[in-house]
């Protein structure tokens, strides 16, 4: 069992569903559901991973660590309390006086796709290299940077420095990403990418970064940058994997009913990370990722679809590989 450190955003989400385009044309619009939830890529990953590794955590309280940034406010306290309940170690997380913890408004369309209202001055966009330790705890064997491009303070230079620190300690490096904010290209983060062992990106994110339209071509570009294993997440189509041994599609779980895609990519990453932590083969990691992504979209909210490991194992039975 390898301990995992996840670095990324921890925020609160206000989820509104379903939202139609005419919402901005009326003074008051009734909806089916308004829900308060924890969110943020890092917190979502850590929450799902902690649930999947619940048995391991009984004898290892640091199996899942989260390094996130919050303000010293009520929202920040709620996030840290959530971590305590879920068994997520936050000893490396930072709380800053005078900083507002991020709160997102998530508008969910009838097809499950989402739009966000975010505060760029909140903790969501303020995580930087200054919040990172000079060296990581010796027991950390896997680092997951939950989303490249979420914080504008983490440019390619800072990201490469963080990964260099991890690489010097022999830590396996994983990274997810969101859509680029300033028209960045592969060249802008090439040094950082060359140190990544497992990269998770959805088709839209990877397409913008590479300028390619086909998942196969996106993966090829990223692999040629030095990423050892490129995983392009493609929703209902499954995922495409490129490494030195294979370039292959792995289909999604059939007959999945999509309610809300919030946190689906984070859940995929968590499922994959659970496999890395338990040192199973790459195919098993992929199966776990696709199973967790499938479970995530069937419930409203980032982490409500996955409560325990048994759900993942049952869902994996539907996969034909």
PDB file of C-alpha atoms in Angstrom:
ATOM      1  CA  UNK A   1       0.000   0.000   0.000  1.00  0.00           C
ATOM      2  CA  UNK A   2       1.393   3.384  -1.073  1.00  0.00           C
ATOM      3  CA  UNK A   3       0.337   6.610   0.627  1.00  0.00           C
ATOM      4  CA  UNK A   4      -1.115   9.310  -1.634  1.00  0.00           C
ATOM      5  CA  UNK A   5      -0.833  13.099  -1.414  1.00  0.00           C
ATOM      6  CA  UNK A   6      -3.407  15.053  -3.418  1.00  0.00           C
ATOM      7  CA  UNK A   7      -2.780  18.735  -4.142  1.00  0.00           C
ATOM      8  CA  UNK A   8      -5.646  20.885  -5.337  1.00  0.00           C
ATOM      9  CA  UNK A   9      -8.705  22.967  -4.629  1.00  0.00           C
ATOM     10  CA  UNK A  10     -11.091  22.420  -1.746  1.00  0.00           C
ATOM     11  CA  UNK A  11     -14.237  24.551  -1.986  1.00  0.00           C
ATOM     12  CA  UNK A  12     -17.951  24.521  -1.310  1.00  0.00           C
ATOM     13  CA  UNK A  13     -20.460  24.102  -4.146  1.00  0.00           C
ATOM     14  CA  UNK A  14     -24.043  25.306  -4.395  1.00  0.00           C
ATOM     15  CA  UNK A  15     -25.610  22.944  -6.940  1.00  0.00           C
ATOM     16  CA  UNK A  16     -28.707  24.056  -8.855  1.00  0.00           C
ATOM     17  CA  UNK A  17     -30.569  21.643 -11.150  1.00  0.00           C
ATOM     18  CA  UNK A  18     -31.935  21.758 -13.797  1.00  0.00           C
ATOM     19  CA  UNK A  19     -31.045  25.163 -15.222  1.00  0.00           C
ATOM     20  CA  UNK A  20     -32.226  26.345 -18.646  1.00  0.00           C
ATOM     21  CA  UNK A  21     -30.815  29.249 -20.713  1.00  0.00           C
ATOM     22  CA  UNK A  22     -33.819  31.467 -19.929  1.00  0.00           C
ATOM     23  CA  UNK A  23     -32.805  31.583 -16.260  1.00  0.00           C
ATOM     24  CA  UNK A  24     -31.310  35.029 -16.908  1.00  0.00           C
ATOM     25  CA  UNK A  25     -34.473  36.334 -18.559  1.00  0.00           C
ATOM     26  CA  UNK A  26     -36.750  35.939 -15.536  1.00  0.00           C
ATOM     27  CA  UNK A  27     -36.752  37.382 -12.047  1.00  0.00           C
ATOM     28  CA  UNK A  28     -37.499  34.052 -10.344  1.00  0.00           C
ATOM     29  CA  UNK A  29     -37.092  30.531 -11.720  1.00  0.00           C
ATOM     30  CA  UNK A  30     -38.239  27.358  -9.915  1.00  0.00           C
ATOM     31  CA  UNK A  31     -35.866  24.367 -10.082  1.00  0.00           C
ATOM     32  CA  UNK A  32     -36.090  20.780  -8.893  1.00  0.00           C
ATOM     33  CA  UNK A  33     -33.168  20.807  -6.504  1.00  0.00           C
ATOM     34  CA  UNK A  34     -30.736  23.190  -4.797  1.00  0.00           C
ATOM     35  CA  UNK A  35     -28.033  21.465  -2.791  1.00  0.00           C
ATOM     36  CA  UNK A  36     -24.962  22.439  -0.729  1.00  0.00           C
ATOM     37  CA  UNK A  37     -21.885  20.235  -1.145  1.00  0.00           C
ATOM     38  CA  UNK A  38     -18.128  20.118  -0.796  1.00  0.00           C
ATOM     39  CA  UNK A  39     -16.249  20.442  -4.074  1.00  0.00           C
ATOM     40  CA  UNK A  40     -13.012  21.336  -5.797  1.00  0.00           C
ATOM     41  CA  UNK A  41     -10.873  18.899  -7.752  1.00  0.00           C
ATOM     42  CA  UNK A  42      -8.467  18.093  -4.934  1.00  0.00           C
ATOM     43  CA  UNK A  43     -11.143  17.607  -2.297  1.00  0.00           C
ATOM     44  CA  UNK A  44     -13.291  15.514  -4.635  1.00  0.00           C
ATOM     45  CA  UNK A  45     -10.387  13.209  -5.453  1.00  0.00           C
ATOM     46  CA  UNK A  46      -9.386  12.869  -1.816  1.00  0.00           C
ATOM     47  CA  UNK A  47     -12.947  12.177  -0.671  1.00  0.00           C
ATOM     48  CA  UNK A  48     -13.585   9.391  -3.152  1.00  0.00           C
ATOM     49  CA  UNK A  49     -10.112   7.898  -2.685  1.00  0.00           C
ATOM     50  CA  UNK A  50     -10.512   7.843   1.100  1.00  0.00           C
ATOM     51  CA  UNK A  51     -13.772   5.923   0.702  1.00  0.00           C
ATOM     52  CA  UNK A  52     -12.207   3.414  -1.673  1.00  0.00           C
ATOM     53  CA  UNK A  53      -9.279   2.852   0.708  1.00  0.00           C
ATOM     54  CA  UNK A  54     -11.368   2.778   3.893  1.00  0.00           C
ATOM     55  CA  UNK A  55     -10.017  -0.603   5.026  1.00  0.00           C
ATOM     56  CA  UNK A  56      -6.408   0.515   4.611  1.00  0.00           C
ATOM     57  CA  UNK A  57      -7.092   3.743   6.499  1.00  0.00           C
ATOM     58  CA  UNK A  58      -8.092   1.806   9.623  1.00  0.00           C
ATOM     59  CA  UNK A  59      -4.416   1.143  10.300  1.00  0.00           C
ATOM     60  CA  UNK A  60      -2.940   4.093   8.413  1.00  0.00           C
ATOM     61  CA  UNK A  61      -4.456   7.509   9.068  1.00  0.00           C
ATOM     62  CA  UNK A  62      -2.158   9.124   6.494  1.00  0.00           C
ATOM     63  CA  UNK A  63      -3.056   6.861   3.581  1.00  0.00           C
ATOM     64  CA  UNK A  64      -4.776   9.827   1.912  1.00  0.00           C
ATOM     65  CA  UNK A  65      -3.447  13.352   2.436  1.00  0.00           C
ATOM     66  CA  UNK A  66      -4.848  16.577   0.986  1.00  0.00           C
ATOM     67  CA  UNK A  67      -2.872  19.780   0.527  1.00  0.00           C
ATOM     68  CA  UNK A  68      -5.371  22.545  -0.152  1.00  0.00           C
ATOM     69  CA  UNK A  69      -5.760  26.233   0.649  1.00  0.00           C
ATOM     70  CA  UNK A  70      -8.691  27.674   2.593  1.00  0.00           C
ATOM     71  CA  UNK A  71      -9.509  30.853   4.418  1.00  0.00           C
ATOM     72  CA  UNK A  72      -9.969  31.024   8.175  1.00  0.00           C
ATOM     73  CA  UNK A  73     -13.722  31.322   7.815  1.00  0.00           C
ATOM     74  CA  UNK A  74     -16.861  29.235   8.202  1.00  0.00           C
ATOM     75  CA  UNK A  75     -16.544  27.693   4.744  1.00  0.00           C
ATOM     76  CA  UNK A  76     -12.951  26.696   5.470  1.00  0.00           C
ATOM     77  CA  UNK A  77     -13.986  25.101   8.756  1.00  0.00           C
ATOM     78  CA  UNK A  78     -16.679  23.115   6.949  1.00  0.00           C
ATOM     79  CA  UNK A  79     -14.122  21.757   4.487  1.00  0.00           C
ATOM     80  CA  UNK A  80     -11.687  20.707   7.207  1.00  0.00           C
ATOM     81  CA  UNK A  81     -14.527  19.114   9.191  1.00  0.00           C
ATOM     82  CA  UNK A  82     -15.543  17.164   6.095  1.00  0.00           C
ATOM     83  CA  UNK A  83     -11.968  15.910   5.739  1.00  0.00           C
ATOM     84  CA  UNK A  84     -11.966  14.802   9.358  1.00  0.00           C
ATOM     85  CA  UNK A  85     -15.172  12.811   8.881  1.00  0.00           C
ATOM     86  CA  UNK A  86     -13.890  11.172   5.691  1.00  0.00           C
ATOM     87  CA  UNK A  87     -10.493  10.223   7.127  1.00  0.00           C
ATOM     88  CA  UNK A  88      -8.468  12.621   4.965  1.00  0.00           C
ATOM     89  CA  UNK A  89      -5.247  13.861   6.573  1.00  0.00           C
ATOM     90  CA  UNK A  90      -4.897  17.663   6.237  1.00  0.00           C
ATOM     91  CA  UNK A  91      -1.615  18.203   8.077  1.00  0.00           C
ATOM     92  CA  UNK A  92      -0.108  19.831   4.965  1.00  0.00           C
ATOM     93  CA  UNK A  93      -3.111  22.033   4.151  1.00  0.00           C
ATOM     94  CA  UNK A  94      -2.950  25.797   4.707  1.00  0.00           C
ATOM     95  CA  UNK A  95      -5.543  28.209   6.157  1.00  0.00           C
ATOM     96  CA  UNK A  96      -4.917  31.927   5.614  1.00  0.00           C
ATOM     97  CA  UNK A  97      -6.313  34.858   7.564  1.00  0.00           C
ATOM     98  CA  UNK A  98      -8.158  37.375   5.390  1.00  0.00           C
ATOM     99  CA  UNK A  99      -8.663  34.958   2.496  1.00  0.00           C
ATOM    100  CA  UNK A 100     -12.166  33.884   1.468  1.00  0.00           C
ATOM    101  CA  UNK A 101     -12.627  30.160   0.998  1.00  0.00           C
ATOM    102  CA  UNK A 102     -13.918  29.420  -2.490  1.00  0.00           C
ATOM    103  CA  UNK A 103     -17.668  28.966  -2.939  1.00  0.00           C
ATOM    104  CA  UNK A 104     -18.889  28.000  -6.415  1.00  0.00           C
ATOM    105  CA  UNK A 105     -22.366  28.230  -7.899  1.00  0.00           C
ATOM    106  CA  UNK A 106     -22.820  25.200 -10.156  1.00  0.00           C
ATOM    107  CA  UNK A 107     -25.660  25.387 -12.681  1.00  0.00           C
ATOM    108  CA  UNK A 108     -26.519  21.941 -14.031  1.00  0.00           C
ATOM    109  CA  UNK A 109     -28.359  21.547 -17.323  1.00  0.00           C
ATOM    110  CA  UNK A 110     -30.915  18.814 -17.987  1.00  0.00           C
ATOM    111  CA  UNK A 111     -28.282  16.728 -19.814  1.00  0.00           C
ATOM    112  CA  UNK A 112     -25.949  16.862 -16.809  1.00  0.00           C
ATOM    113  CA  UNK A 113     -23.486  19.386 -18.239  1.00  0.00           C
ATOM    114  CA  UNK A 114     -22.486  22.303 -16.016  1.00  0.00           C
ATOM    115  CA  UNK A 115     -21.602  25.989 -15.890  1.00  0.00           C
ATOM    116  CA  UNK A 116     -19.879  27.661 -12.929  1.00  0.00           C
ATOM    117  CA  UNK A 117     -19.822  30.976 -11.116  1.00  0.00           C
ATOM    118  CA  UNK A 118     -16.480  31.329  -9.302  1.00  0.00           C
ATOM    119  CA  UNK A 119     -14.732  34.058  -7.325  1.00  0.00           C
ATOM    120  CA  UNK A 120     -11.211  34.637  -8.737  1.00  0.00           C
ATOM    121  CA  UNK A 121     -10.152  36.334  -5.500  1.00  0.00           C
ATOM    122  CA  UNK A 122     -11.030  33.331  -3.351  1.00  0.00           C
ATOM    123  CA  UNK A 123      -8.859  30.407  -2.269  1.00  0.00           C
ATOM    124  CA  UNK A 124      -9.774  28.559  -5.485  1.00  0.00           C
ATOM    125  CA  UNK A 125      -7.315  30.642  -7.522  1.00  0.00           C
ATOM    126  CA  UNK A 126      -4.688  31.437  -4.870  1.00  0.00           C
ATOM    127  CA  UNK A 127      -2.846  28.139  -4.342  1.00  0.00           C
ATOM    128  CA  UNK A 128       0.836  28.660  -5.199  1.00  0.00           C
ATOM    129  CA  UNK A 129       4.308  27.159  -4.913  1.00  0.00           C
ATOM    130  CA  UNK A 130       4.675  29.131  -1.656  1.00  0.00           C
ATOM    131  CA  UNK A 131       2.151  26.773  -0.057  1.00  0.00           C
ATOM    132  CA  UNK A 132       4.134  23.674  -1.051  1.00  0.00           C
ATOM    133  CA  UNK A 133       6.627  21.970   1.288  1.00  0.00           C
ATOM    134  CA  UNK A 134      10.304  22.001   0.363  1.00  0.00           C
ATOM    135  CA  UNK A 135      10.248  18.238   0.772  1.00  0.00           C
ATOM    136  CA  UNK A 136       7.411  15.770   1.111  1.00  0.00           C
ATOM    137  CA  UNK A 137       6.847  13.356   4.015  1.00  0.00           C
ATOM    138  CA  UNK A 138       8.935  10.229   3.471  1.00  0.00           C
ATOM    139  CA  UNK A 139       5.888   7.957   3.461  1.00  0.00           C
ATOM    140  CA  UNK A 140       4.297   9.759   0.477  1.00  0.00           C
ATOM    141  CA  UNK A 141       4.838   7.581  -2.600  1.00  0.00           C
ATOM    142  CA  UNK A 142       2.222   9.018  -4.989  1.00  0.00           C
ATOM    143  CA  UNK A 143       1.522  12.698  -5.681  1.00  0.00           C
ATOM    144  CA  UNK A 144      -1.596  13.752  -7.563  1.00  0.00           C
ATOM    145  CA  UNK A 145      -1.770  17.373  -8.735  1.00  0.00           C
ATOM    146  CA  UNK A 146      -5.517  17.553  -9.133  1.00  0.00           C
ATOM    147  CA  UNK A 147      -5.774  20.216 -11.807  1.00  0.00           C
ATOM    148  CA  UNK A 148      -3.245  21.993 -13.940  1.00  0.00           C
ATOM    149  CA  UNK A 149      -4.524  25.499 -14.846  1.00  0.00           C
ATOM    150  CA  UNK A 150      -6.887  25.898 -11.860  1.00  0.00           C
ATOM    151  CA  UNK A 151      -4.592  28.358 -10.093  1.00  0.00           C
ATOM    152  CA  UNK A 152      -2.997  31.086 -12.257  1.00  0.00           C
ATOM    153  CA  UNK A 153      -0.160  31.266  -9.711  1.00  0.00           C
ATOM    154  CA  UNK A 154       0.970  27.790 -10.781  1.00  0.00           C
ATOM    155  CA  UNK A 155       2.571  28.489 -14.146  1.00  0.00           C
ATOM    156  CA  UNK A 156       4.638  25.949 -16.035  1.00  0.00           C
ATOM    157  CA  UNK A 157       7.743  27.057 -14.149  1.00  0.00           C
ATOM    158  CA  UNK A 158       6.211  26.538 -10.685  1.00  0.00           C
ATOM    159  CA  UNK A 159       4.634  23.264 -11.729  1.00  0.00           C
ATOM    160  CA  UNK A 160       7.973  21.959 -12.972  1.00  0.00           C
ATOM    161  CA  UNK A 161       9.615  22.976  -9.688  1.00  0.00           C
ATOM    162  CA  UNK A 162       6.972  21.107  -7.678  1.00  0.00           C
ATOM    163  CA  UNK A 163       7.324  17.984  -9.794  1.00  0.00           C
ATOM    164  CA  UNK A 164      11.114  18.194  -9.587  1.00  0.00           C
ATOM    165  CA  UNK A 165      10.894  18.078  -5.788  1.00  0.00           C
ATOM    166  CA  UNK A 166       8.672  15.014  -5.991  1.00  0.00           C
ATOM    167  CA  UNK A 167      10.857  13.318  -8.591  1.00  0.00           C
ATOM    168  CA  UNK A 168      13.973  13.778  -6.439  1.00  0.00           C
ATOM    169  CA  UNK A 169      12.206  11.798  -3.703  1.00  0.00           C
ATOM    170  CA  UNK A 170      11.207   9.023  -6.095  1.00  0.00           C
ATOM    171  CA  UNK A 171       7.506   9.892  -5.881  1.00  0.00           C
ATOM    172  CA  UNK A 172       5.137   8.746  -8.643  1.00  0.00           C
ATOM    173  CA  UNK A 173       3.590  11.870 -10.217  1.00  0.00           C
ATOM    174  CA  UNK A 174      -0.010  12.037 -11.430  1.00  0.00           C
ATOM    175  CA  UNK A 175      -1.801  15.099 -12.765  1.00  0.00           C
ATOM    176  CA  UNK A 176      -5.237  16.095 -13.972  1.00  0.00           C
ATOM    177  CA  UNK A 177      -6.113  19.335 -15.707  1.00  0.00           C
ATOM    178  CA  UNK A 178      -8.892  21.780 -16.419  1.00  0.00           C
ATOM    179  CA  UNK A 179      -9.306  24.034 -19.437  1.00  0.00           C
ATOM    180  CA  UNK A 180      -6.412  26.408 -20.002  1.00  0.00           C
ATOM    181  CA  UNK A 181      -7.008  30.003 -18.920  1.00  0.00           C
ATOM    182  CA  UNK A 182      -4.463  32.001 -20.982  1.00  0.00           C
ATOM    183  CA  UNK A 183      -4.135  30.118 -24.279  1.00  0.00           C
ATOM    184  CA  UNK A 184      -1.288  28.004 -22.924  1.00  0.00           C
ATOM    185  CA  UNK A 185       0.208  25.349 -25.186  1.00  0.00           C
ATOM    186  CA  UNK A 186       2.149  22.167 -24.533  1.00  0.00           C
ATOM    187  CA  UNK A 187       5.371  24.161 -24.758  1.00  0.00           C
ATOM    188  CA  UNK A 188       4.356  26.284 -21.767  1.00  0.00           C
ATOM    189  CA  UNK A 189       4.127  23.253 -19.470  1.00  0.00           C
ATOM    190  CA  UNK A 190       6.417  20.889 -21.365  1.00  0.00           C
ATOM    191  CA  UNK A 191       9.068  20.686 -18.642  1.00  0.00           C
ATOM    192  CA  UNK A 192       6.442  19.734 -16.067  1.00  0.00           C
ATOM    193  CA  UNK A 193       4.741  17.216 -18.364  1.00  0.00           C
ATOM    194  CA  UNK A 194       8.050  15.438 -18.981  1.00  0.00           C
ATOM    195  CA  UNK A 195       8.066  14.385 -15.318  1.00  0.00           C
ATOM    196  CA  UNK A 196       4.474  13.074 -15.184  1.00  0.00           C
ATOM    197  CA  UNK A 197       3.888   9.337 -14.854  1.00  0.00           C
ATOM    198  CA  UNK A 198       0.097   9.417 -15.307  1.00  0.00           C
ATOM    199  CA  UNK A 199      -1.793  12.323 -16.898  1.00  0.00           C
ATOM    200  CA  UNK A 200      -5.598  12.508 -16.836  1.00  0.00           C
ATOM    201  CA  UNK A 201      -7.276  15.017 -19.165  1.00  0.00           C
ATOM    202  CA  UNK A 202     -10.670  15.097 -20.821  1.00  0.00           C
ATOM    203  CA  UNK A 203     -11.042  15.546 -24.552  1.00  0.00           C
ATOM    204  CA  UNK A 204     -11.913  19.225 -24.434  1.00  0.00           C
ATOM    205  CA  UNK A 205      -9.017  20.105 -22.131  1.00  0.00           C
ATOM    206  CA  UNK A 206      -6.471  18.102 -24.081  1.00  0.00           C
ATOM    207  CA  UNK A 207      -7.810  19.405 -27.384  1.00  0.00           C
ATOM    208  CA  UNK A 208      -7.332  23.024 -26.389  1.00  0.00           C
ATOM    209  CA  UNK A 209      -3.818  22.338 -25.122  1.00  0.00           C
ATOM    210  CA  UNK A 210      -2.632  20.314 -28.117  1.00  0.00           C
ATOM    211  CA  UNK A 211      -4.659  21.845 -30.935  1.00  0.00           C
ATOM    212  CA  UNK A 212      -5.824  18.361 -31.949  1.00  0.00           C
ATOM    213  CA  UNK A 213      -9.403  17.141 -32.413  1.00  0.00           C
ATOM    214  CA  UNK A 214      -9.069  13.358 -32.094  1.00  0.00           C
ATOM    215  CA  UNK A 215      -8.333  11.762 -28.729  1.00  0.00           C
ATOM    216  CA  UNK A 216      -5.703   9.549 -30.339  1.00  0.00           C
ATOM    217  CA  UNK A 217      -3.821  12.583 -31.656  1.00  0.00           C
ATOM    218  CA  UNK A 218      -4.106  14.465 -28.355  1.00  0.00           C
ATOM    219  CA  UNK A 219      -2.673  11.492 -26.497  1.00  0.00           C
ATOM    220  CA  UNK A 220       0.154  11.139 -29.009  1.00  0.00           C
ATOM    221  CA  UNK A 221       1.189  14.780 -28.583  1.00  0.00           C
ATOM    222  CA  UNK A 222       1.188  14.519 -24.795  1.00  0.00           C
ATOM    223  CA  UNK A 223       3.048  11.208 -24.812  1.00  0.00           C
ATOM    224  CA  UNK A 224       5.739  12.695 -27.058  1.00  0.00           C
ATOM    225  CA  UNK A 225       6.219  15.404 -24.420  1.00  0.00           C
ATOM    226  CA  UNK A 226       7.433  12.727 -22.045  1.00  0.00           C
ATOM    227  CA  UNK A 227       4.284  11.726 -20.149  1.00  0.00           C
ATOM    228  CA  UNK A 228       4.652   8.008 -19.456  1.00  0.00           C
ATOM    229  CA  UNK A 229       0.944   7.172 -19.437  1.00  0.00           C
ATOM    230  CA  UNK A 230      -1.584   9.508 -21.080  1.00  0.00           C
ATOM    231  CA  UNK A 231      -5.249   8.914 -20.264  1.00  0.00           C
ATOM    232  CA  UNK A 232      -7.771  10.961 -22.271  1.00  0.00           C
ATOM    233  CA  UNK A 233     -11.171  10.858 -20.542  1.00  0.00           C
ATOM    234  CA  UNK A 234     -14.007  10.913 -23.075  1.00  0.00           C
ATOM    235  CA  UNK A 235     -17.185  10.580 -21.022  1.00  0.00           C
ATOM    236  CA  UNK A 236     -19.621   8.047 -22.430  1.00  0.00           C
ATOM    237  CA  UNK A 237     -17.018   6.819 -24.913  1.00  0.00           C
ATOM    238  CA  UNK A 238     -14.669   5.732 -22.130  1.00  0.00           C
ATOM    239  CA  UNK A 239     -10.992   6.647 -22.202  1.00  0.00           C
ATOM    240  CA  UNK A 240      -8.062   6.417 -24.585  1.00  0.00           C
ATOM    241  CA  UNK A 241      -4.681   5.354 -23.201  1.00  0.00           C
ATOM    242  CA  UNK A 242      -1.286   5.947 -24.780  1.00  0.00           C
ATOM    243  CA  UNK A 243       2.035   4.752 -23.383  1.00  0.00           C
ATOM    244  CA  UNK A 244       5.135   2.996 -24.655  1.00  0.00           C
ATOM    245  CA  UNK A 245       3.316  -0.329 -24.972  1.00  0.00           C
ATOM    246  CA  UNK A 246      -0.200   0.514 -26.126  1.00  0.00           C
ATOM    247  CA  UNK A 247      -2.508   3.026 -27.787  1.00  0.00           C
ATOM    248  CA  UNK A 248      -5.981   1.744 -26.992  1.00  0.00           C
ATOM    249  CA  UNK A 249      -9.584   2.664 -26.238  1.00  0.00           C
ATOM    250  CA  UNK A 250     -11.235   1.360 -23.060  1.00  0.00           C
ATOM    251  CA  UNK A 251     -15.046   1.712 -23.302  1.00  0.00           C
ATOM    252  CA  UNK A 252     -17.166   3.254 -20.559  1.00  0.00           C
ATOM    253  CA  UNK A 253     -19.720   1.307 -18.541  1.00  0.00           C
ATOM    254  CA  UNK A 254     -22.795   0.673 -20.696  1.00  0.00           C
ATOM    255  CA  UNK A 255     -26.253   2.001 -19.783  1.00  0.00           C
ATOM    256  CA  UNK A 256     -24.959   4.633 -17.365  1.00  0.00           C
ATOM    257  CA  UNK A 257     -27.655   7.246 -16.684  1.00  0.00           C
ATOM    258  CA  UNK A 258     -26.089  10.711 -16.613  1.00  0.00           C
ATOM    259  CA  UNK A 259     -27.640  13.097 -14.078  1.00  0.00           C
ATOM    260  CA  UNK A 260     -24.722  15.406 -13.270  1.00  0.00           C
ATOM    261  CA  UNK A 261     -21.150  15.321 -14.593  1.00  0.00           C
ATOM    262  CA  UNK A 262     -19.796  17.333 -11.633  1.00  0.00           C
ATOM    263  CA  UNK A 263     -16.784  15.502 -10.236  1.00  0.00           C
ATOM    264  CA  UNK A 264     -16.865  12.683 -12.791  1.00  0.00           C
ATOM    265  CA  UNK A 265     -13.276  13.275 -13.867  1.00  0.00           C
ATOM    266  CA  UNK A 266     -12.162  13.587 -10.249  1.00  0.00           C
ATOM    267  CA  UNK A 267     -13.863  10.284  -9.437  1.00  0.00           C
ATOM    268  CA  UNK A 268     -12.149   8.635 -12.408  1.00  0.00           C
ATOM    269  CA  UNK A 269      -8.816   9.888 -11.077  1.00  0.00           C
ATOM    270  CA  UNK A 270      -9.623   8.632  -7.573  1.00  0.00           C
ATOM    271  CA  UNK A 271     -10.484   5.185  -8.867  1.00  0.00           C
ATOM    272  CA  UNK A 272      -7.262   5.091 -10.869  1.00  0.00           C
ATOM    273  CA  UNK A 273      -5.244   6.306  -7.869  1.00  0.00           C
ATOM    274  CA  UNK A 274      -6.718   3.573  -5.676  1.00  0.00           C
ATOM    275  CA  UNK A 275      -5.200   1.064  -8.058  1.00  0.00           C
ATOM    276  CA  UNK A 276      -1.817   2.777  -8.014  1.00  0.00           C
ATOM    277  CA  UNK A 277      -1.898   2.869  -4.221  1.00  0.00           C
ATOM    278  CA  UNK A 278      -2.548  -0.866  -4.107  1.00  0.00           C
ATOM    279  CA  UNK A 279       0.032  -1.545  -6.838  1.00  0.00           C
ATOM    280  CA  UNK A 280      -2.319  -3.327  -9.233  1.00  0.00           C
ATOM    281  CA  UNK A 281      -1.671  -3.518 -13.025  1.00  0.00           C
ATOM    282  CA  UNK A 282      -2.487  -0.543 -15.262  1.00  0.00           C
ATOM    283  CA  UNK A 283      -5.550  -2.266 -16.742  1.00  0.00           C
ATOM    284  CA  UNK A 284      -7.033  -2.643 -13.262  1.00  0.00           C
ATOM    285  CA  UNK A 285      -6.421   1.067 -12.595  1.00  0.00           C
ATOM    286  CA  UNK A 286      -8.261   1.946 -15.811  1.00  0.00           C
ATOM    287  CA  UNK A 287     -11.190  -0.322 -14.931  1.00  0.00           C
ATOM    288  CA  UNK A 288     -11.478   1.301 -11.517  1.00  0.00           C
ATOM    289  CA  UNK A 289     -11.362   4.747 -13.090  1.00  0.00           C
ATOM    290  CA  UNK A 290     -14.118   4.025 -15.595  1.00  0.00           C
ATOM    291  CA  UNK A 291     -16.278   2.383 -12.932  1.00  0.00           C
ATOM    292  CA  UNK A 292     -15.966   5.355 -10.582  1.00  0.00           C
ATOM    293  CA  UNK A 293     -16.662   7.847 -13.360  1.00  0.00           C
ATOM    294  CA  UNK A 294     -19.821   5.926 -14.211  1.00  0.00           C
ATOM    295  CA  UNK A 295     -21.032   5.942 -10.608  1.00  0.00           C
ATOM    296  CA  UNK A 296     -20.285   9.647 -10.188  1.00  0.00           C
ATOM    297  CA  UNK A 297     -22.534  10.899 -12.989  1.00  0.00           C
ATOM    298  CA  UNK A 298     -25.586   9.041 -11.717  1.00  0.00           C
ATOM    299  CA  UNK A 299     -26.001  11.305  -8.669  1.00  0.00           C
ATOM    300  CA  UNK A 300     -26.138  15.073  -8.252  1.00  0.00           C
ATOM    301  CA  UNK A 301     -22.987  16.385  -6.588  1.00  0.00           C
ATOM    302  CA  UNK A 302     -19.332  15.556  -6.971  1.00  0.00           C
ATOM    303  CA  UNK A 303     -19.025  12.681  -4.482  1.00  0.00           C
ATOM    304  CA  UNK A 304     -22.531  11.396  -3.760  1.00  0.00           C
ATOM    305  CA  UNK A 305     -22.357   8.584  -6.295  1.00  0.00           C
ATOM    306  CA  UNK A 306     -19.548   6.696  -4.563  1.00  0.00           C
ATOM    307  CA  UNK A 307     -20.013   5.833  -0.903  1.00  0.00           C
ATOM    308  CA  UNK A 308     -17.820   2.753  -0.595  1.00  0.00           C
ATOM    309  CA  UNK A 309     -15.490   0.342  -2.376  1.00  0.00           C
ATOM    310  CA  UNK A 310     -18.189  -2.295  -2.867  1.00  0.00           C
ATOM    311  CA  UNK A 311     -20.024  -0.011  -5.301  1.00  0.00           C
ATOM    312  CA  UNK A 312     -16.924   0.309  -7.445  1.00  0.00           C
ATOM    313  CA  UNK A 313     -16.288  -3.420  -7.449  1.00  0.00           C
ATOM    314  CA  UNK A 314     -19.894  -4.165  -8.407  1.00  0.00           C
ATOM    315  CA  UNK A 315     -19.847  -1.605 -11.226  1.00  0.00           C
ATOM    316  CA  UNK A 316     -16.580  -3.038 -12.576  1.00  0.00           C
ATOM    317  CA  UNK A 317     -18.406  -6.308 -13.299  1.00  0.00           C
ATOM    318  CA  UNK A 318     -20.171  -4.532 -16.170  1.00  0.00           C
ATOM    319  CA  UNK A 319     -16.903  -3.886 -17.981  1.00  0.00           C
ATOM    320  CA  UNK A 320     -15.883  -6.373 -20.677  1.00  0.00           C
ATOM    321  CA  UNK A 321     -12.124  -5.994 -20.267  1.00  0.00           C
TER     322      UNK A 321
END
